[in-house]
GROMACS .gro file of C-alpha atoms in nm:
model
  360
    1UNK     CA    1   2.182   3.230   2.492
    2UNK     CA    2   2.366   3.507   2.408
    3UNK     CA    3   2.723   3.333   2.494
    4UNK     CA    4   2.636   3.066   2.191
    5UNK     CA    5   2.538   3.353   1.982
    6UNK     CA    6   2.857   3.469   2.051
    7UNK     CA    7   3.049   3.192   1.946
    8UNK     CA    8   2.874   3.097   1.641
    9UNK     CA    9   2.929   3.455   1.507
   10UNK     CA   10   3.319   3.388   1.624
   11UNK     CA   11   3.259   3.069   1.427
   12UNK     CA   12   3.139   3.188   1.104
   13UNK     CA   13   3.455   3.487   1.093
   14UNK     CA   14   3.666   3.232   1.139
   15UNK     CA   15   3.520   2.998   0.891
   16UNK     CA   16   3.437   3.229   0.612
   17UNK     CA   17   3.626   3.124   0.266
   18UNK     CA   18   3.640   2.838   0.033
   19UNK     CA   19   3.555   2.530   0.149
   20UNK     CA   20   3.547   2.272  -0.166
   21UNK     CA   21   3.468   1.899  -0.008
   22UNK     CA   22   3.827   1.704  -0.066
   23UNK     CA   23   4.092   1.994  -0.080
   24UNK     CA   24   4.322   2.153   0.164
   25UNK     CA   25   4.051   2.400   0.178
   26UNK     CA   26   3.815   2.187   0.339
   27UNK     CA   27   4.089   2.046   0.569
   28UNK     CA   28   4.153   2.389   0.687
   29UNK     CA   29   3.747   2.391   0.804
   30UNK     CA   30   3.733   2.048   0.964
   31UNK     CA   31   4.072   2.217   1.202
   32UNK     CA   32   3.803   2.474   1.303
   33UNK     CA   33   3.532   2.270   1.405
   34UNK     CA   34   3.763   2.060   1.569
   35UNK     CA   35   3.893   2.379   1.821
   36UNK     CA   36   3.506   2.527   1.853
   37UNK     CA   37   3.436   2.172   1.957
   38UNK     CA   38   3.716   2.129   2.223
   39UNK     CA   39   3.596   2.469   2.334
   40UNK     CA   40   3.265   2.343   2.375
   41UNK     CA   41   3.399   2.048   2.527
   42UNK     CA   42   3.215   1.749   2.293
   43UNK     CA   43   3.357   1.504   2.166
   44UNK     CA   44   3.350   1.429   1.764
   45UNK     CA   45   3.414   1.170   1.512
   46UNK     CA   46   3.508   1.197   1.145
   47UNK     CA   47   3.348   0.985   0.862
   48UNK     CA   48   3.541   0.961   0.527
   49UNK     CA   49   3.430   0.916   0.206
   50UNK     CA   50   3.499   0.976  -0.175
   51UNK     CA   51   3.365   1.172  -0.437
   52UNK     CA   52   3.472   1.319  -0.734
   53UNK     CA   53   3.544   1.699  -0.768
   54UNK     CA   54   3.696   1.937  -1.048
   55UNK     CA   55   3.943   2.219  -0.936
   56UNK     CA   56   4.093   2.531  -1.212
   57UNK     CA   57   3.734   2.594  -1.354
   58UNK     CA   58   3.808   2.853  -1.540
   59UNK     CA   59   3.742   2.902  -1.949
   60UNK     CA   60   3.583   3.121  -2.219
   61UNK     CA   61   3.407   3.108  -2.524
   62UNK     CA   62   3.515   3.247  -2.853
   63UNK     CA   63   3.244   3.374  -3.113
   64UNK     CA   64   3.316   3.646  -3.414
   65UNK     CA   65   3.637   3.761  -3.207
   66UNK     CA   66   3.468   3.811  -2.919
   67UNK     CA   67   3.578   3.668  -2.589
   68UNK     CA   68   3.326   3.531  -2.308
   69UNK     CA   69   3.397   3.447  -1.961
   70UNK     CA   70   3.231   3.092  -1.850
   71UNK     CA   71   3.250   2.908  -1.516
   72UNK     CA   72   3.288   2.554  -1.678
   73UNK     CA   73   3.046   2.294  -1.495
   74UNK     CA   74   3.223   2.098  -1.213
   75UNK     CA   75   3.323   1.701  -1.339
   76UNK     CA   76   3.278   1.864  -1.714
   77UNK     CA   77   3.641   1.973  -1.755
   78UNK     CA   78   3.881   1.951  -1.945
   79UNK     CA   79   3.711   2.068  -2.264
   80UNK     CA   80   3.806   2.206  -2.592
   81UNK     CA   81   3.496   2.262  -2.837
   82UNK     CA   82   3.393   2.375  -3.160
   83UNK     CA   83   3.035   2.385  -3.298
   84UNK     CA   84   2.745   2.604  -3.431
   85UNK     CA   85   2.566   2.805  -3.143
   86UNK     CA   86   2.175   2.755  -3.110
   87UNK     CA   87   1.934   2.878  -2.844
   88UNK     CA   88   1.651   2.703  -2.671
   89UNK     CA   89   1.395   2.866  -2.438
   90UNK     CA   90   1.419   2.464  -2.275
   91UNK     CA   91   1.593   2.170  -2.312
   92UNK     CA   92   1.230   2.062  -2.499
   93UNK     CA   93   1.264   2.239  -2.750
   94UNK     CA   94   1.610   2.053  -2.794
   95UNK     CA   95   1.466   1.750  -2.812
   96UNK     CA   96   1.205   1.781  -3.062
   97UNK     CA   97   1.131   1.585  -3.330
   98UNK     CA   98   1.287   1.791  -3.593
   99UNK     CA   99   1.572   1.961  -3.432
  100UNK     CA  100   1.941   1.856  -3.538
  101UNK     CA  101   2.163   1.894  -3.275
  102UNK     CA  102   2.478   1.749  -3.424
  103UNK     CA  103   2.796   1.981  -3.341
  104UNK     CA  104   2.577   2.182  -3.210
  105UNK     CA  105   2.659   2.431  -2.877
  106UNK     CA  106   2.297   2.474  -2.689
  107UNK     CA  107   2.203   2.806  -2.513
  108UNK     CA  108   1.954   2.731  -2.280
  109UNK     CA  109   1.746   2.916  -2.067
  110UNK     CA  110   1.637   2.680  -1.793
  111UNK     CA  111   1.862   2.391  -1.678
  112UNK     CA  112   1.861   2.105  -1.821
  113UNK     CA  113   1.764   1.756  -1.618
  114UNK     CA  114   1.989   1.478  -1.599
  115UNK     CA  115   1.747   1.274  -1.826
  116UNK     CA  116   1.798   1.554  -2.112
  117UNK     CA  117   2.188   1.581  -2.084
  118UNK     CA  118   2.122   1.218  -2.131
  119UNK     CA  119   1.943   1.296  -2.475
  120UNK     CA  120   2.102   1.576  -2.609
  121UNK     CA  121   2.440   1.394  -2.625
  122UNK     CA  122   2.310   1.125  -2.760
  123UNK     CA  123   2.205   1.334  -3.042
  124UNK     CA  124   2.523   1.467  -3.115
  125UNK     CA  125   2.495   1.786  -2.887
  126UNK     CA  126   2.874   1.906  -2.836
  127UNK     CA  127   2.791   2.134  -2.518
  128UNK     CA  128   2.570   2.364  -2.350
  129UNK     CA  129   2.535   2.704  -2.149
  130UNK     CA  130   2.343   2.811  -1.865
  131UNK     CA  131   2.282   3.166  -1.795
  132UNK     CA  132   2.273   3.310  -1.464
  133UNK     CA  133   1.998   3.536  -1.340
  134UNK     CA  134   2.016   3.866  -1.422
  135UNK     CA  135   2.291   4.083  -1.182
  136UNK     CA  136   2.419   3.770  -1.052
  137UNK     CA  137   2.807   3.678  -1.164
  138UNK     CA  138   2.892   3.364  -1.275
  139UNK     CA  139   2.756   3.011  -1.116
  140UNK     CA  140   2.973   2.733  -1.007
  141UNK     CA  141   2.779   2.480  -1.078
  142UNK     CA  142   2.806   2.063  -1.179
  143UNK     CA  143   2.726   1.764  -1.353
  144UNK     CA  144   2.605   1.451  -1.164
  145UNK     CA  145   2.836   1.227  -0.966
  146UNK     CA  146   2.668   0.933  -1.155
  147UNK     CA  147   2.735   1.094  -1.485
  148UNK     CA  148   3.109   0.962  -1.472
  149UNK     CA  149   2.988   0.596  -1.485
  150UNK     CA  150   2.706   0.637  -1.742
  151UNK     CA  151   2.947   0.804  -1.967
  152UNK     CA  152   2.759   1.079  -1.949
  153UNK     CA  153   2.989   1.416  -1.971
  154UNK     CA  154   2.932   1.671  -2.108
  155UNK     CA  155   3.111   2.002  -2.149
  156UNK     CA  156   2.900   2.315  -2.014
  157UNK     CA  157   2.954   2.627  -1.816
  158UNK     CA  158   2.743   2.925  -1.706
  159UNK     CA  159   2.771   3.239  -1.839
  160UNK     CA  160   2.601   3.580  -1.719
  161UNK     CA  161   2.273   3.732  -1.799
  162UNK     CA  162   2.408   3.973  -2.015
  163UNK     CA  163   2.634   3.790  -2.219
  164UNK     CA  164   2.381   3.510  -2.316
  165UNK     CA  165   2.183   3.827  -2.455
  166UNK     CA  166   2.482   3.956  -2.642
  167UNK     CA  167   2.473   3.604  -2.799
  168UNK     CA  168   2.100   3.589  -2.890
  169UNK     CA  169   2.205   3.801  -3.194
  170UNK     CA  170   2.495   3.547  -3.312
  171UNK     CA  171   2.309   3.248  -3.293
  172UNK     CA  172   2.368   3.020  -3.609
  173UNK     CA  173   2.744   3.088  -3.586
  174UNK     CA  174   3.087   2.892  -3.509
  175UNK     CA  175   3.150   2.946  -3.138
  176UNK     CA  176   3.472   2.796  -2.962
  177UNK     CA  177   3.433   2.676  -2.584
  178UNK     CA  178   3.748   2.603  -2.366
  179UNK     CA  179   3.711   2.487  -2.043
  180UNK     CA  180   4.002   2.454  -1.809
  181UNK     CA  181   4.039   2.197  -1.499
  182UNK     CA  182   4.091   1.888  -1.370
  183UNK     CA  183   3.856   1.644  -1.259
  184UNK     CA  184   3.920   1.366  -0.983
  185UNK     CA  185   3.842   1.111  -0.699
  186UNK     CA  186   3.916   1.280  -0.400
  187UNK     CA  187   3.858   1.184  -0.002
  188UNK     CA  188   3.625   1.448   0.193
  189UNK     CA  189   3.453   1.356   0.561
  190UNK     CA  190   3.152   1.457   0.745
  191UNK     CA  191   3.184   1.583   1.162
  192UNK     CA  192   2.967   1.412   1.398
  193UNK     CA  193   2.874   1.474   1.734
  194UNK     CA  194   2.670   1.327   1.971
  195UNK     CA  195   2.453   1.436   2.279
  196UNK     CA  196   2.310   1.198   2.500
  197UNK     CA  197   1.997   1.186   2.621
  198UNK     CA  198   1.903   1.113   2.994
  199UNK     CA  199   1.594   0.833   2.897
  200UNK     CA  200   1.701   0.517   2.835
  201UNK     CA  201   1.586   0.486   2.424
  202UNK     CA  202   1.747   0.469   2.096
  203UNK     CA  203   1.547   0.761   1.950
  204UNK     CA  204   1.712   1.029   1.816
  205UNK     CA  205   1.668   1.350   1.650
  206UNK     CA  206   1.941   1.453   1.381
  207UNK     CA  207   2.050   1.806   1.335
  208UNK     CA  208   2.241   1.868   0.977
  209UNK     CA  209   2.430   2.115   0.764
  210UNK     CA  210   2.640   2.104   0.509
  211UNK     CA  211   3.010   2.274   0.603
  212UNK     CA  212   3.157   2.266   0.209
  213UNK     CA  213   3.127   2.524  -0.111
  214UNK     CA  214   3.107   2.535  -0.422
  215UNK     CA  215   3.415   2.641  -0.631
  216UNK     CA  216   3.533   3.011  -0.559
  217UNK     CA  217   3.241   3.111  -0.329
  218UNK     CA  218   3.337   3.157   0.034
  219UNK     CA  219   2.957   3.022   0.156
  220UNK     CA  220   2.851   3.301   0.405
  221UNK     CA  221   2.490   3.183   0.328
  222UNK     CA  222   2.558   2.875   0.183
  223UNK     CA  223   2.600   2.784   0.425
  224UNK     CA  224   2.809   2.869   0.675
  225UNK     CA  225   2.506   3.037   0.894
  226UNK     CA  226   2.397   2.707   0.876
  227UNK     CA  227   2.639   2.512   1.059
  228UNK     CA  228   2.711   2.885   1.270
  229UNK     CA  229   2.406   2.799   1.390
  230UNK     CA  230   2.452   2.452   1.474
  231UNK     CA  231   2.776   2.587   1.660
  232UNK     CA  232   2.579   2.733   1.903
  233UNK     CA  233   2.287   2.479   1.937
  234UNK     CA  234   2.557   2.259   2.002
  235UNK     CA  235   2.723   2.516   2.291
  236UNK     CA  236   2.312   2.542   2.421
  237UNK     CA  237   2.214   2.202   2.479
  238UNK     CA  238   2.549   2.056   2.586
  239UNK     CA  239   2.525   1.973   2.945
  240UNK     CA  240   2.174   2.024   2.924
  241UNK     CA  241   1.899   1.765   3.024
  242UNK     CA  242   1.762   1.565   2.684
  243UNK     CA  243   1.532   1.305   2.674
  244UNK     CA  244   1.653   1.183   2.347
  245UNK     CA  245   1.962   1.133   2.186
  246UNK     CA  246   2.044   1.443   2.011
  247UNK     CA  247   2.304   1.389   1.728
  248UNK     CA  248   2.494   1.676   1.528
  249UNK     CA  249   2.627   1.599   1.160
  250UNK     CA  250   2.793   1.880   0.970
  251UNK     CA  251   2.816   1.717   0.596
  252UNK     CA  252   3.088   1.751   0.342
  253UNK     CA  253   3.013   1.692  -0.063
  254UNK     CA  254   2.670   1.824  -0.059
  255UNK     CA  255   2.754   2.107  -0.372
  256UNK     CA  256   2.917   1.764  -0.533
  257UNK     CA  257   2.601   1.596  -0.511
  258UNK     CA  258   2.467   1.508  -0.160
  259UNK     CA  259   2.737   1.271  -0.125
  260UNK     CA  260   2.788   1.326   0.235
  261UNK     CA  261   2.452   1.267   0.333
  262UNK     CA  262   2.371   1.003   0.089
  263UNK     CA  263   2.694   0.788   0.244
  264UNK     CA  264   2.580   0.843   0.572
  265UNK     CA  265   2.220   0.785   0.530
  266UNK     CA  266   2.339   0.464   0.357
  267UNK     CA  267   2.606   0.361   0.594
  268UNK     CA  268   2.374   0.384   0.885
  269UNK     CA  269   2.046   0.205   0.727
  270UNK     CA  270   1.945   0.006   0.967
  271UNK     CA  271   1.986   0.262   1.237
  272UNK     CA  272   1.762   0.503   1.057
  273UNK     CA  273   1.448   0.354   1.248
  274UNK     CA  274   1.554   0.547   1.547
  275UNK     CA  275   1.566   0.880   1.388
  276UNK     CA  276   1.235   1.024   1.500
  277UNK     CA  277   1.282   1.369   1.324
  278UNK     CA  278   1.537   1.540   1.163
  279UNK     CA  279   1.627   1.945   1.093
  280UNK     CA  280   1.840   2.030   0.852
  281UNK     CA  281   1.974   2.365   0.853
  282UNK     CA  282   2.106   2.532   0.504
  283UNK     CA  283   2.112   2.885   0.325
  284UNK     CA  284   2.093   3.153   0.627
  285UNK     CA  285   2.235   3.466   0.723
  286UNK     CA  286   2.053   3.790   0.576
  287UNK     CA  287   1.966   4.018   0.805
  288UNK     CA  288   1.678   4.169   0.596
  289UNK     CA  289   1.473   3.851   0.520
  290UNK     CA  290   1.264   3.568   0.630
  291UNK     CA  291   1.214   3.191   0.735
  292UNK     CA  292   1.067   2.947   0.536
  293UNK     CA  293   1.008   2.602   0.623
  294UNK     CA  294   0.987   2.256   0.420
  295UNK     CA  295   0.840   1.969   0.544
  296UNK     CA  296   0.925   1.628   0.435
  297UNK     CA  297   0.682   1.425   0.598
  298UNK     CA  298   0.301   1.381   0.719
  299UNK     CA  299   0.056   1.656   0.794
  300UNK     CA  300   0.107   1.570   1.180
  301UNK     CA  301   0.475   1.713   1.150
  302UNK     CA  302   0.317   2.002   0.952
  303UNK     CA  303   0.083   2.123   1.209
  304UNK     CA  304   0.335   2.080   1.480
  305UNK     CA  305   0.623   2.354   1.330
  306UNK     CA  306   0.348   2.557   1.265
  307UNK     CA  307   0.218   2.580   1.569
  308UNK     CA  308   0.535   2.621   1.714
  309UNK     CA  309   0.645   2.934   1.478
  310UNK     CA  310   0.245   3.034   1.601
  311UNK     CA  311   0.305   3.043   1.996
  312UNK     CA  312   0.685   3.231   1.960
  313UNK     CA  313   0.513   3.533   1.719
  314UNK     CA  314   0.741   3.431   1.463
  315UNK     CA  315   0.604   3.392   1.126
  316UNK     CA  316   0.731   3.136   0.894
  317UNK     CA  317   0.589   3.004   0.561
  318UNK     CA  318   0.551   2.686   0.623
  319UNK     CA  319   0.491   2.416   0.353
  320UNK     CA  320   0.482   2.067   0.316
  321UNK     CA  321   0.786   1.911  -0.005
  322UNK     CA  322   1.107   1.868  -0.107
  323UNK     CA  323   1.392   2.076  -0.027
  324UNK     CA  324   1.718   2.009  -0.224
  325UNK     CA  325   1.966   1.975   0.059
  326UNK     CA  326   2.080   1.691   0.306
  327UNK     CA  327   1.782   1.585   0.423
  328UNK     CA  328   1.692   1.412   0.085
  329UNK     CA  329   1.853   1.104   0.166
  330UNK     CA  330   1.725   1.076   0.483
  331UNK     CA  331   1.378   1.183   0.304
  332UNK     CA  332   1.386   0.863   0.079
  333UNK     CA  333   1.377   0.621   0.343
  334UNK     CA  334   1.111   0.748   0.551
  335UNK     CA  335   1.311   0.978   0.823
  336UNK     CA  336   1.096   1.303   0.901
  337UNK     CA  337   1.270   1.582   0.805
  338UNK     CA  338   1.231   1.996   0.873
  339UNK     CA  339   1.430   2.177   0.669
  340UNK     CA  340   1.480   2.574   0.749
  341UNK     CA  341   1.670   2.856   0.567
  342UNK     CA  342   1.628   3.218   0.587
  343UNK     CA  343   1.584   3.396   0.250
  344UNK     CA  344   1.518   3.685   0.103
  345UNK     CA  345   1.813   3.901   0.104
  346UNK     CA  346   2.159   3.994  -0.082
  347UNK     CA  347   2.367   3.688   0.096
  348UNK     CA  348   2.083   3.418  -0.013
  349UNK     CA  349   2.087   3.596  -0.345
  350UNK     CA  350   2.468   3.559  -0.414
  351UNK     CA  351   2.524   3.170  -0.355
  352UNK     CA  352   2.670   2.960  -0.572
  353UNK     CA  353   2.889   3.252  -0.659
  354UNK     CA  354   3.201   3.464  -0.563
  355UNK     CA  355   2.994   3.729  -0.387
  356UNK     CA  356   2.810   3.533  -0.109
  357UNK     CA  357   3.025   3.705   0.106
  358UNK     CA  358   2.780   3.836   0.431
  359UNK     CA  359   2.807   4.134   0.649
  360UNK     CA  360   3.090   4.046   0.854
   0.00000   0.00000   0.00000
């Protein structure tokens, strides 16, 4: 085992940077996997599909001749606002009865769903922001895919902890919001590999990652451990004796959205039947931390992982619901799905931002 943890920590050097689904970036990745794979010796297929991304996210805010760095929200930009600043402990509050929100730029604590963006524009809302957690730089973060055909853009950006406190005290004033960028239809592709088992049967059991980042964040955690790891699960049962078919996917587009998995889940409908379980790596990598599990499926799968992580000495906190990643589309038409990620430590803390950098 220790050759394939070897190579995945050869992998993830290698890999570490940017890795936005539909640039150069991410065509720079794919020619990695590619060699590791040809080292390996398994062959691979490539699965296209669109999506729409936003590149230059840069911007600021202007309010009584102060100047704010944002990260403007990804499929937001370009933007060029003007309008009174307000502040909402949640989106809620926004939406009450007797709040105006015309030319208004929300401060919001929590995140608003897509269902409020929905709303608040509706209402004449010209923007929002979205602080980070405290000590954590800015977020690249994004609208919806679907919010380009319900015509339903809107500019935001994150800002950091401390600057959405500075701005507590100039609520009620004229703020100015500028977001730089370009948003477009782009072409990314997931990696596929398959491993054939020696009984004659159409089950399967999927193994998944997601290989992209977001916008300026190399992805140590998010997640290149994740598909590091798949690396060298890939190296350890190659060759080996399965009983099922064992099938590798390592998804693009899932900061933009899912939209690898949900184009493969979708593309492959009526094959889904044969899935017996899936495990869907994503977030990994801190040395200091620990495993947790999510279940998406019956009580039967439950017991199973746990008595696994029971009989190797490992603990794991194991719970049963939904974990935002890859395996949601999967999730939605009935596939089994475990999904694992190690938390609890600086790299898990710094995704989604410049500093998920690792040890290496």
């Amino acid at each position: 085992m220790k050759d394939c943890i070897d190579l995945a920590l050869s992998f993830i050097r290698e890999l570490g940077g940017e890795r936005v689904a539909g640039t150069s970036h991410e065509e720079r990745a794919r020619s990695i996997f590619k060699k590791y794979f040809r080292e390996i010796g398994v062959e691979y297929r490539e699965d296209p599909f669109e999506l729409y991304i936003s590149d230059g996210l840069e911007g600021y805010l202007e309010i009584d001749n102060k100047k704010i760095d944002i990260r403007p929200f990804g499929l937001s930009v370009p933007y060029d606002i003007e309008g009174e600043l307000v502040y909402f402990d949640h989106p809620e509050e926004a939406l009450a009865l007797n709040v105006y929100l015309q030319n208004k730029i929300c401060l919001f604590a929590l995140r608003p769903s897509y269902e409020d963006i929905l709303k608040i524009k509706k209402r004449g809302c010209k923007g929002f922001l979205l602080p980070a957690p405290p000590y954590r730089d800015l977020l690249s973060l994004h609208l919806q895919q679907k919010a380009i055909k319900d015509n339903a853009i809107i500019p935001a950006a994150s800002i950091k902890y401390e600057d959405a406190v500075f701005l507590l005290d100039h609520t009620g004033k004229k703020a100015k919001l500028k977001g730089f960028g370009n948003t477009f239809k782009t072409r990314a592709f997931n990696l596929e590999v398959m491993l054939k088992g020696k009984s004659v049967t159409s089950e399967e059991v999927l193994i998944t990652g997601h290989y992209d980042t977001v916008p300026f964040s190399p992805g140590f955690s998010d997640n290149g451990a994740g598909v590091a790891t798949m690396i060298a699960l890939l190296k350890h049962f190659y060759g080996r004796p399965l009983k099922r078919n064992l099938r590798f996917v390592f998804f693009s587009g899932e900061e933009w959205g899912l939209c690898g998995s949900f184009t493969y889940a979708e593309k492959r409908k009526d094959d889904l039947k044969n899935i017996v379980c899936g495990v869907n790596l994503d977030v990994g990598g801190a040395p200091v931390g620990h495993v947790m599990a999510r279940i998406t499926g019956d009580e039967k799968i439950k017991s199973v992982v746990e008595g696994y992580w029971k009989e190797s000495g490992i603990h794991v906190e194991v719970k049963k619901g939904i974990y935002s990643s890859d395996s949601v589309p999967f999730a939605k038409e009935g596939v089994p799905f475990v999904n694992l990620a190690r938390v609890g430590g600086l790299a898990s803390f710094n995704i989604h931002t410049k500093n998920d950098r690792g040890f290496y």
